[in-house]
Amino acid sequence: MSDPSVYDETAIEAYDLVSSMLSPGAGLVSWVSSHRPLDGRTVLDLGCGTGVSSFALAEAGARVVAVDASRASLDMLEKKRLDREVEAVEGDFRDLRLDTAFDVVTMSRNTFFLAQEQEEKIELLRGAARHLAPGGAVFLDCTDPSEFQRAGGDAQSVTYPLGRDRMVTVTQTADRAGQQVLSIFLVQGAQTLTAFHEQATWATLAEIRLMARIAGLEVTGVDGSYAGEPYTARSREMLVVLERQ
């Protein structure tokens, strides 16, 4: 998994700002809700970071348990939680064992890809299956691998504004042979400059189907956008729904 120290206290404010501006919390909720109701249901949000997805799920009426390995991320989540029904749990969710079953398990915005090896991905899926209530579902929110492959190994940079006085430059370098992508985030303000990074290993839909079967799950739905558009060769998102076999 990506080293939790990447999101240490020196970078966590910048990470939270980028996540708040770029992560599709509302889109995630819309997609999950189209498959499973959220109001009054229990959700396990794995790899929650500073809580962008967790808060959006809670605001839709869910009772959320938010899990992350980074203490600094969870400290930020707890500062921003207010009266939202979100419980923060520190832990490595590859071997997570809670005494609760959940209606919905989410891994938002490429969390699944942060597992570097296929064995790790299978353990993530086993852990998700272990915490599923009867009739529950797992939701993998992933960028379609074709988005990484188009770069052809060259570094690609895009700059986004972050409010009025800051901006973030995201530079991605993809290794097609290793199915890996390195993302470097450079957050610049008038007098500050903060960087953090993520290393991800993508999986194709065929690989996810196989790993899911090994973990006791099966793919029961794939969407190409948060609005529920069909998954096609032109889709930029690969949104996967899994249920117990």
PDB file of C-alpha atoms in Angstrom:
ATOM      1  CA  MET A   1       0.000   0.000   0.000  1.00  0.00           C
ATOM      2  CA  SER A   2       1.130   3.601  -0.314  1.00  0.00           C
ATOM      3  CA  ASP A   3       3.162   4.556   2.723  1.00  0.00           C
ATOM      4  CA  PRO A   4       0.896   6.409   5.181  1.00  0.00           C
ATOM      5  CA  SER A   5       3.830   8.722   5.993  1.00  0.00           C
ATOM      6  CA  VAL A   6       3.314  10.300   2.551  1.00  0.00           C
ATOM      7  CA  TYR A   7       0.368  12.049   4.180  1.00  0.00           C
ATOM      8  CA  ASP A   8       2.224  13.172   7.296  1.00  0.00           C
ATOM      9  CA  GLU A   9       1.448  16.328   9.241  1.00  0.00           C
ATOM     10  CA  THR A  10       3.538  18.546   6.969  1.00  0.00           C
ATOM     11  CA  ALA A  11       1.457  17.636   3.906  1.00  0.00           C
ATOM     12  CA  ILE A  12      -1.942  16.749   5.318  1.00  0.00           C
ATOM     13  CA  GLU A  13      -3.503  20.205   4.922  1.00  0.00           C
ATOM     14  CA  ALA A  14      -2.490  20.285   1.267  1.00  0.00           C
ATOM     15  CA  TYR A  15      -3.719  16.713   0.764  1.00  0.00           C
ATOM     16  CA  ASP A  16      -7.070  17.561   2.372  1.00  0.00           C
ATOM     17  CA  LEU A  17      -7.447  20.667   0.205  1.00  0.00           C
ATOM     18  CA  VAL A  18      -6.746  18.705  -2.994  1.00  0.00           C
ATOM     19  CA  SER A  19      -9.092  15.898  -1.961  1.00  0.00           C
ATOM     20  CA  SER A  20     -11.871  18.337  -1.103  1.00  0.00           C
ATOM     21  CA  MET A  21     -11.598  20.082  -4.464  1.00  0.00           C
ATOM     22  CA  LEU A  22     -10.961  17.117  -6.782  1.00  0.00           C
ATOM     23  CA  SER A  23     -12.550  14.027  -5.202  1.00  0.00           C
ATOM     24  CA  PRO A  24     -16.078  13.299  -6.459  1.00  0.00           C
ATOM     25  CA  GLY A  25     -17.915  12.918  -3.141  1.00  0.00           C
ATOM     26  CA  ALA A  26     -21.315  13.819  -4.565  1.00  0.00           C
ATOM     27  CA  GLY A  27     -20.691  11.682  -7.646  1.00  0.00           C
ATOM     28  CA  LEU A  28     -19.751   8.698  -5.506  1.00  0.00           C
ATOM     29  CA  VAL A  29     -22.953   9.050  -3.482  1.00  0.00           C
ATOM     30  CA  SER A  30     -25.079   9.309  -6.619  1.00  0.00           C
ATOM     31  CA  TRP A  31     -23.500   6.172  -8.084  1.00  0.00           C
ATOM     32  CA  VAL A  32     -23.730   4.076  -4.910  1.00  0.00           C
ATOM     33  CA  SER A  33     -27.319   5.221  -4.325  1.00  0.00           C
ATOM     34  CA  SER A  34     -28.317   4.020  -7.778  1.00  0.00           C
ATOM     35  CA  HIS A  35     -27.429   0.469  -6.678  1.00  0.00           C
ATOM     36  CA  ARG A  36     -28.079   0.497  -2.916  1.00  0.00           C
ATOM     37  CA  PRO A  37     -30.056   2.906  -0.705  1.00  0.00           C
ATOM     38  CA  LEU A  38     -27.889   4.839   1.759  1.00  0.00           C
ATOM     39  CA  ASP A  39     -30.386   6.449   4.093  1.00  0.00           C
ATOM     40  CA  GLY A  40     -30.310   4.571   7.376  1.00  0.00           C
ATOM     41  CA  ARG A  41     -27.774   2.020   6.119  1.00  0.00           C
ATOM     42  CA  THR A  42     -24.278   1.208   7.377  1.00  0.00           C
ATOM     43  CA  VAL A  43     -21.216   1.959   5.241  1.00  0.00           C
ATOM     44  CA  LEU A  44     -17.581   0.919   5.650  1.00  0.00           C
ATOM     45  CA  ASP A  45     -15.398   3.487   3.855  1.00  0.00           C
ATOM     46  CA  LEU A  46     -11.964   1.937   3.345  1.00  0.00           C
ATOM     47  CA  GLY A  47      -9.023   4.262   2.712  1.00  0.00           C
ATOM     48  CA  CYS A  48     -11.072   7.280   3.757  1.00  0.00           C
ATOM     49  CA  GLY A  49      -8.219   9.800   3.892  1.00  0.00           C
ATOM     50  CA  THR A  50      -9.435  13.019   5.487  1.00  0.00           C
ATOM     51  CA  GLY A  51     -13.078  12.048   5.040  1.00  0.00           C
ATOM     52  CA  VAL A  52     -14.303  13.616   1.798  1.00  0.00           C
ATOM     53  CA  SER A  53     -16.158  10.479   0.724  1.00  0.00           C
ATOM     54  CA  SER A  54     -17.130   9.572   4.293  1.00  0.00           C
ATOM     55  CA  PHE A  55     -18.801  12.936   4.874  1.00  0.00           C
ATOM     56  CA  ALA A  56     -20.691  12.758   1.575  1.00  0.00           C
ATOM     57  CA  LEU A  57     -21.981   9.277   2.431  1.00  0.00           C
ATOM     58  CA  ALA A  58     -23.031  10.405   5.909  1.00  0.00           C
ATOM     59  CA  GLU A  59     -24.831  13.450   4.518  1.00  0.00           C
ATOM     60  CA  ALA A  60     -26.852  11.019   2.381  1.00  0.00           C
ATOM     61  CA  GLY A  61     -28.110   9.415   5.595  1.00  0.00           C
ATOM     62  CA  ALA A  62     -25.623   6.576   6.074  1.00  0.00           C
ATOM     63  CA  ARG A  63     -23.888   5.608   9.312  1.00  0.00           C
ATOM     64  CA  VAL A  64     -20.236   5.494   8.275  1.00  0.00           C
ATOM     65  CA  VAL A  65     -17.181   3.785   9.722  1.00  0.00           C
ATOM     66  CA  ALA A  66     -14.157   5.424   8.078  1.00  0.00           C
ATOM     67  CA  VAL A  67     -10.870   3.466   8.036  1.00  0.00           C
ATOM     68  CA  ASP A  68      -7.398   4.712   7.142  1.00  0.00           C
ATOM     69  CA  ALA A  69      -3.802   3.842   8.064  1.00  0.00           C
ATOM     70  CA  SER A  70      -2.743   7.497   8.336  1.00  0.00           C
ATOM     71  CA  ARG A  71      -3.219   8.992  11.810  1.00  0.00           C
ATOM     72  CA  ALA A  72      -2.690  12.495  10.449  1.00  0.00           C
ATOM     73  CA  SER A  73      -5.505  11.972   7.930  1.00  0.00           C
ATOM     74  CA  LEU A  74      -7.891  10.748  10.623  1.00  0.00           C
ATOM     75  CA  ASP A  75      -6.993  13.674  12.895  1.00  0.00           C
ATOM     76  CA  MET A  76      -8.022  16.029  10.082  1.00  0.00           C
ATOM     77  CA  LEU A  77     -11.221  14.019   9.547  1.00  0.00           C
ATOM     78  CA  GLU A  78     -12.134  14.305  13.219  1.00  0.00           C
ATOM     79  CA  LYS A  79     -11.570  18.076  13.176  1.00  0.00           C
ATOM     80  CA  LYS A  80     -13.978  18.428  10.247  1.00  0.00           C
ATOM     81  CA  ARG A  81     -16.546  15.831  11.284  1.00  0.00           C
ATOM     82  CA  LEU A  82     -18.891  18.205  13.179  1.00  0.00           C
ATOM     83  CA  ASP A  83     -22.159  16.341  13.839  1.00  0.00           C
ATOM     84  CA  ARG A  84     -21.858  13.924  10.915  1.00  0.00           C
ATOM     85  CA  GLU A  85     -22.372  10.271  11.815  1.00  0.00           C
ATOM     86  CA  VAL A  86     -18.837   9.138  10.983  1.00  0.00           C
ATOM     87  CA  GLU A  87     -16.655   6.956  13.211  1.00  0.00           C
ATOM     88  CA  ALA A  88     -12.922   7.051  12.470  1.00  0.00           C
ATOM     89  CA  VAL A  89     -10.863   3.853  12.823  1.00  0.00           C
ATOM     90  CA  GLU A  90      -7.087   3.706  12.361  1.00  0.00           C
ATOM     91  CA  GLY A  91      -5.913   0.497  10.746  1.00  0.00           C
ATOM     92  CA  ASP A  92      -4.559  -1.351   7.735  1.00  0.00           C
ATOM     93  CA  PHE A  93      -7.678  -2.541   5.978  1.00  0.00           C
ATOM     94  CA  ARG A  94      -5.945  -5.505   4.342  1.00  0.00           C
ATOM     95  CA  ASP A  95      -6.299  -7.356   7.649  1.00  0.00           C
ATOM     96  CA  LEU A  96      -9.120  -5.342   9.208  1.00  0.00           C
ATOM     97  CA  ARG A  97     -11.476  -7.312  11.449  1.00  0.00           C
ATOM     98  CA  LEU A  98     -14.410  -5.404  12.900  1.00  0.00           C
ATOM     99  CA  ASP A  99     -17.258  -7.011  14.824  1.00  0.00           C
ATOM    100  CA  THR A 100     -19.787  -5.434  12.452  1.00  0.00           C
ATOM    101  CA  ALA A 101     -21.283  -6.256   9.060  1.00  0.00           C
ATOM    102  CA  PHE A 102     -22.066  -3.423   6.647  1.00  0.00           C
ATOM    103  CA  ASP A 103     -24.651  -2.876   3.937  1.00  0.00           C
ATOM    104  CA  VAL A 104     -22.119  -1.072   1.741  1.00  0.00           C
ATOM    105  CA  VAL A 105     -18.312  -1.138   1.529  1.00  0.00           C
ATOM    106  CA  THR A 106     -16.613   1.614  -0.489  1.00  0.00           C
ATOM    107  CA  MET A 107     -13.095   2.158  -1.805  1.00  0.00           C
ATOM    108  CA  SER A 108     -13.274   5.586  -3.372  1.00  0.00           C
ATOM    109  CA  ARG A 109     -11.118   7.275  -5.986  1.00  0.00           C
ATOM    110  CA  ASN A 110      -8.537   4.607  -6.840  1.00  0.00           C
ATOM    111  CA  THR A 111      -8.063   3.376  -3.273  1.00  0.00           C
ATOM    112  CA  PHE A 112      -8.156  -0.159  -4.694  1.00  0.00           C
ATOM    113  CA  PHE A 113      -5.237   0.682  -6.981  1.00  0.00           C
ATOM    114  CA  LEU A 114      -3.042   1.779  -4.054  1.00  0.00           C
ATOM    115  CA  ALA A 115      -2.489  -1.913  -3.300  1.00  0.00           C
ATOM    116  CA  GLN A 116       0.724  -2.513  -5.217  1.00  0.00           C
ATOM    117  CA  GLU A 117       0.525  -6.281  -5.762  1.00  0.00           C
ATOM    118  CA  GLN A 118      -2.319  -8.530  -6.903  1.00  0.00           C
ATOM    119  CA  GLU A 119      -2.050 -10.479  -3.647  1.00  0.00           C
ATOM    120  CA  GLU A 120      -2.685  -7.242  -1.737  1.00  0.00           C
ATOM    121  CA  LYS A 121      -5.688  -6.442  -3.904  1.00  0.00           C
ATOM    122  CA  ILE A 122      -7.117  -9.896  -3.237  1.00  0.00           C
ATOM    123  CA  GLU A 123      -6.648  -9.364   0.513  1.00  0.00           C
ATOM    124  CA  LEU A 124      -8.501  -6.049   0.240  1.00  0.00           C
ATOM    125  CA  LEU A 125     -11.391  -7.800  -1.473  1.00  0.00           C
ATOM    126  CA  ARG A 126     -11.380 -10.587   1.101  1.00  0.00           C
ATOM    127  CA  GLY A 127     -11.517  -8.008   3.861  1.00  0.00           C
ATOM    128  CA  ALA A 128     -14.418  -6.237   2.176  1.00  0.00           C
ATOM    129  CA  ALA A 129     -16.278  -9.537   1.730  1.00  0.00           C
ATOM    130  CA  ARG A 130     -15.649 -10.387   5.376  1.00  0.00           C
ATOM    131  CA  HIS A 131     -17.493  -7.241   6.459  1.00  0.00           C
ATOM    132  CA  LEU A 132     -20.481  -7.479   4.086  1.00  0.00           C
ATOM    133  CA  ALA A 133     -23.965  -7.928   5.516  1.00  0.00           C
ATOM    134  CA  PRO A 134     -26.325 -10.269   3.607  1.00  0.00           C
ATOM    135  CA  GLY A 135     -27.417  -8.526   0.430  1.00  0.00           C
ATOM    136  CA  GLY A 136     -24.623  -5.971   0.730  1.00  0.00           C
ATOM    137  CA  ALA A 137     -22.289  -4.724  -2.002  1.00  0.00           C
ATOM    138  CA  VAL A 138     -18.730  -3.497  -2.469  1.00  0.00           C
ATOM    139  CA  PHE A 139     -18.091  -0.412  -4.626  1.00  0.00           C
ATOM    140  CA  LEU A 140     -14.716   0.162  -6.317  1.00  0.00           C
ATOM    141  CA  ASP A 141     -14.382   3.715  -7.645  1.00  0.00           C
ATOM    142  CA  CYS A 142     -11.561   3.506 -10.207  1.00  0.00           C
ATOM    143  CA  THR A 143     -10.154   5.509 -13.079  1.00  0.00           C
ATOM    144  CA  ASP A 144     -10.307   3.439 -16.255  1.00  0.00           C
ATOM    145  CA  PRO A 145      -6.788   2.106 -16.978  1.00  0.00           C
ATOM    146  CA  SER A 146      -6.904   3.530 -20.513  1.00  0.00           C
ATOM    147  CA  GLU A 147      -6.594   7.009 -18.966  1.00  0.00           C
ATOM    148  CA  PHE A 148      -3.167   6.059 -17.620  1.00  0.00           C
ATOM    149  CA  GLN A 149      -2.057   4.162 -20.721  1.00  0.00           C
ATOM    150  CA  ARG A 150      -2.663   7.062 -23.117  1.00  0.00           C
ATOM    151  CA  ALA A 151       0.349   8.923 -21.738  1.00  0.00           C
ATOM    152  CA  GLY A 152       2.664   6.318 -23.283  1.00  0.00           C
ATOM    153  CA  GLY A 153       5.237   6.626 -20.490  1.00  0.00           C
ATOM    154  CA  ASP A 154       5.678  10.401 -20.737  1.00  0.00           C
ATOM    155  CA  ALA A 155       4.982  12.619 -17.730  1.00  0.00           C
ATOM    156  CA  GLN A 156       1.698  14.525 -18.072  1.00  0.00           C
ATOM    157  CA  SER A 157       0.966  17.614 -15.955  1.00  0.00           C
ATOM    158  CA  VAL A 158      -2.301  19.447 -15.314  1.00  0.00           C
ATOM    159  CA  THR A 159      -2.818  22.495 -13.087  1.00  0.00           C
ATOM    160  CA  TYR A 160      -6.056  23.226 -11.223  1.00  0.00           C
ATOM    161  CA  PRO A 161      -7.031  26.252  -9.117  1.00  0.00           C
ATOM    162  CA  LEU A 162      -7.659  25.627  -5.415  1.00  0.00           C
ATOM    163  CA  GLY A 163      -9.793  28.541  -4.347  1.00  0.00           C
ATOM    164  CA  ARG A 164      -8.544  32.084  -4.830  1.00  0.00           C
ATOM    165  CA  ASP A 165      -4.974  31.882  -3.630  1.00  0.00           C
ATOM    166  CA  ARG A 166      -3.656  28.394  -4.317  1.00  0.00           C
ATOM    167  CA  MET A 167      -3.273  25.949  -7.159  1.00  0.00           C
ATOM    168  CA  VAL A 168      -2.232  22.323  -7.551  1.00  0.00           C
ATOM    169  CA  THR A 169      -0.164  20.815 -10.335  1.00  0.00           C
ATOM    170  CA  VAL A 170      -0.691  17.078 -10.776  1.00  0.00           C
ATOM    171  CA  THR A 171       2.052  15.248 -12.689  1.00  0.00           C
ATOM    172  CA  GLN A 172       1.455  11.612 -13.630  1.00  0.00           C
ATOM    173  CA  THR A 173       3.941   9.169 -15.107  1.00  0.00           C
ATOM    174  CA  ALA A 174       2.621   5.793 -16.224  1.00  0.00           C
ATOM    175  CA  ASP A 175       4.568   2.554 -16.612  1.00  0.00           C
ATOM    176  CA  ARG A 176       2.429   0.461 -18.983  1.00  0.00           C
ATOM    177  CA  ALA A 177       4.529  -2.677 -18.542  1.00  0.00           C
ATOM    178  CA  GLY A 178       4.224  -2.597 -14.755  1.00  0.00           C
ATOM    179  CA  GLN A 179       0.670  -1.184 -14.800  1.00  0.00           C
ATOM    180  CA  GLN A 180       1.867   1.505 -12.415  1.00  0.00           C
ATOM    181  CA  VAL A 181       1.290   5.237 -12.223  1.00  0.00           C
ATOM    182  CA  LEU A 182       3.140   7.749 -10.074  1.00  0.00           C
ATOM    183  CA  SER A 183       1.163  10.899  -9.245  1.00  0.00           C
ATOM    184  CA  ILE A 184       2.994  13.909  -7.787  1.00  0.00           C
ATOM    185  CA  PHE A 185       0.894  16.724  -6.331  1.00  0.00           C
ATOM    186  CA  LEU A 186       2.487  20.163  -5.968  1.00  0.00           C
ATOM    187  CA  VAL A 187       0.331  22.647  -4.055  1.00  0.00           C
ATOM    188  CA  GLN A 188       1.465  26.248  -4.413  1.00  0.00           C
ATOM    189  CA  GLY A 189       0.291  29.311  -2.506  1.00  0.00           C
ATOM    190  CA  ALA A 190       1.592  32.846  -2.322  1.00  0.00           C
ATOM    191  CA  GLN A 191       4.270  31.867   0.202  1.00  0.00           C
ATOM    192  CA  THR A 192       4.006  28.091   0.485  1.00  0.00           C
ATOM    193  CA  LEU A 193       4.922  25.073  -1.602  1.00  0.00           C
ATOM    194  CA  THR A 194       3.911  21.558  -0.503  1.00  0.00           C
ATOM    195  CA  ALA A 195       4.308  18.245  -2.324  1.00  0.00           C
ATOM    196  CA  PHE A 196       3.002  14.738  -1.788  1.00  0.00           C
ATOM    197  CA  HIS A 197       2.703  11.681  -4.001  1.00  0.00           C
ATOM    198  CA  GLU A 198       0.784   8.464  -4.643  1.00  0.00           C
ATOM    199  CA  GLN A 199       2.007   5.273  -6.266  1.00  0.00           C
ATOM    200  CA  ALA A 200      -0.779   3.138  -7.754  1.00  0.00           C
ATOM    201  CA  THR A 201      -0.944  -0.135  -9.669  1.00  0.00           C
ATOM    202  CA  TRP A 202      -3.997  -0.374 -11.875  1.00  0.00           C
ATOM    203  CA  ALA A 203      -6.018  -3.487 -12.698  1.00  0.00           C
ATOM    204  CA  THR A 204      -8.131  -4.213 -15.745  1.00  0.00           C
ATOM    205  CA  LEU A 205     -11.748  -5.288 -15.451  1.00  0.00           C
ATOM    206  CA  ALA A 206     -10.783  -8.856 -16.400  1.00  0.00           C
ATOM    207  CA  GLU A 207      -8.211  -8.905 -13.596  1.00  0.00           C
ATOM    208  CA  ILE A 208     -10.737  -7.527 -11.117  1.00  0.00           C
ATOM    209  CA  ARG A 209     -13.223 -10.246 -12.076  1.00  0.00           C
ATOM    210  CA  LEU A 210     -10.606 -12.933 -11.422  1.00  0.00           C
ATOM    211  CA  MET A 211      -9.372 -11.429  -8.153  1.00  0.00           C
ATOM    212  CA  ALA A 212     -12.956 -11.021  -6.973  1.00  0.00           C
ATOM    213  CA  ARG A 213     -13.688 -14.712  -7.593  1.00  0.00           C
ATOM    214  CA  ILE A 214     -10.611 -15.690  -5.594  1.00  0.00           C
ATOM    215  CA  ALA A 215     -11.855 -13.471  -2.749  1.00  0.00           C
ATOM    216  CA  GLY A 216     -15.359 -14.938  -2.779  1.00  0.00           C
ATOM    217  CA  LEU A 217     -16.982 -12.055  -4.637  1.00  0.00           C
ATOM    218  CA  GLU A 218     -18.324 -11.533  -8.138  1.00  0.00           C
ATOM    219  CA  VAL A 219     -18.703  -8.485 -10.337  1.00  0.00           C
ATOM    220  CA  THR A 220     -22.420  -7.749 -10.692  1.00  0.00           C
ATOM    221  CA  GLY A 221     -22.258  -4.316 -12.285  1.00  0.00           C
ATOM    222  CA  VAL A 222     -19.880  -1.945 -14.078  1.00  0.00           C
ATOM    223  CA  ASP A 223     -20.642   1.695 -14.859  1.00  0.00           C
ATOM    224  CA  GLY A 224     -18.673   4.169 -16.941  1.00  0.00           C
ATOM    225  CA  SER A 225     -19.634   7.298 -15.012  1.00  0.00           C
ATOM    226  CA  TYR A 226     -21.113   8.391 -11.693  1.00  0.00           C
ATOM    227  CA  ALA A 227     -24.348   9.103 -13.566  1.00  0.00           C
ATOM    228  CA  GLY A 228     -24.631   5.392 -14.390  1.00  0.00           C
ATOM    229  CA  GLU A 229     -23.648   5.553 -18.050  1.00  0.00           C
ATOM    230  CA  PRO A 230     -22.726   2.163 -19.565  1.00  0.00           C
ATOM    231  CA  TYR A 231     -19.099   1.115 -19.335  1.00  0.00           C
ATOM    232  CA  THR A 232     -17.601   1.205 -22.831  1.00  0.00           C
ATOM    233  CA  ALA A 233     -14.226   1.445 -24.555  1.00  0.00           C
ATOM    234  CA  ARG A 234     -14.492   5.240 -24.258  1.00  0.00           C
ATOM    235  CA  SER A 235     -15.291   5.395 -20.558  1.00  0.00           C
ATOM    236  CA  ARG A 236     -12.946   7.406 -18.349  1.00  0.00           C
ATOM    237  CA  GLU A 237     -14.211   5.751 -15.171  1.00  0.00           C
ATOM    238  CA  MET A 238     -14.454   2.077 -14.260  1.00  0.00           C
ATOM    239  CA  LEU A 239     -16.988   1.839 -11.430  1.00  0.00           C
ATOM    240  CA  VAL A 240     -17.317  -1.734 -10.243  1.00  0.00           C
ATOM    241  CA  VAL A 241     -20.015  -3.292  -8.046  1.00  0.00           C
ATOM    242  CA  LEU A 242     -19.261  -6.601  -6.338  1.00  0.00           C
ATOM    243  CA  GLU A 243     -21.405  -8.974  -4.295  1.00  0.00           C
ATOM    244  CA  ARG A 244     -20.824 -12.273  -2.534  1.00  0.00           C
ATOM    245  CA  GLN A 245     -20.812 -15.324  -4.817  1.00  0.00           C
TER     246      GLN A 245
END
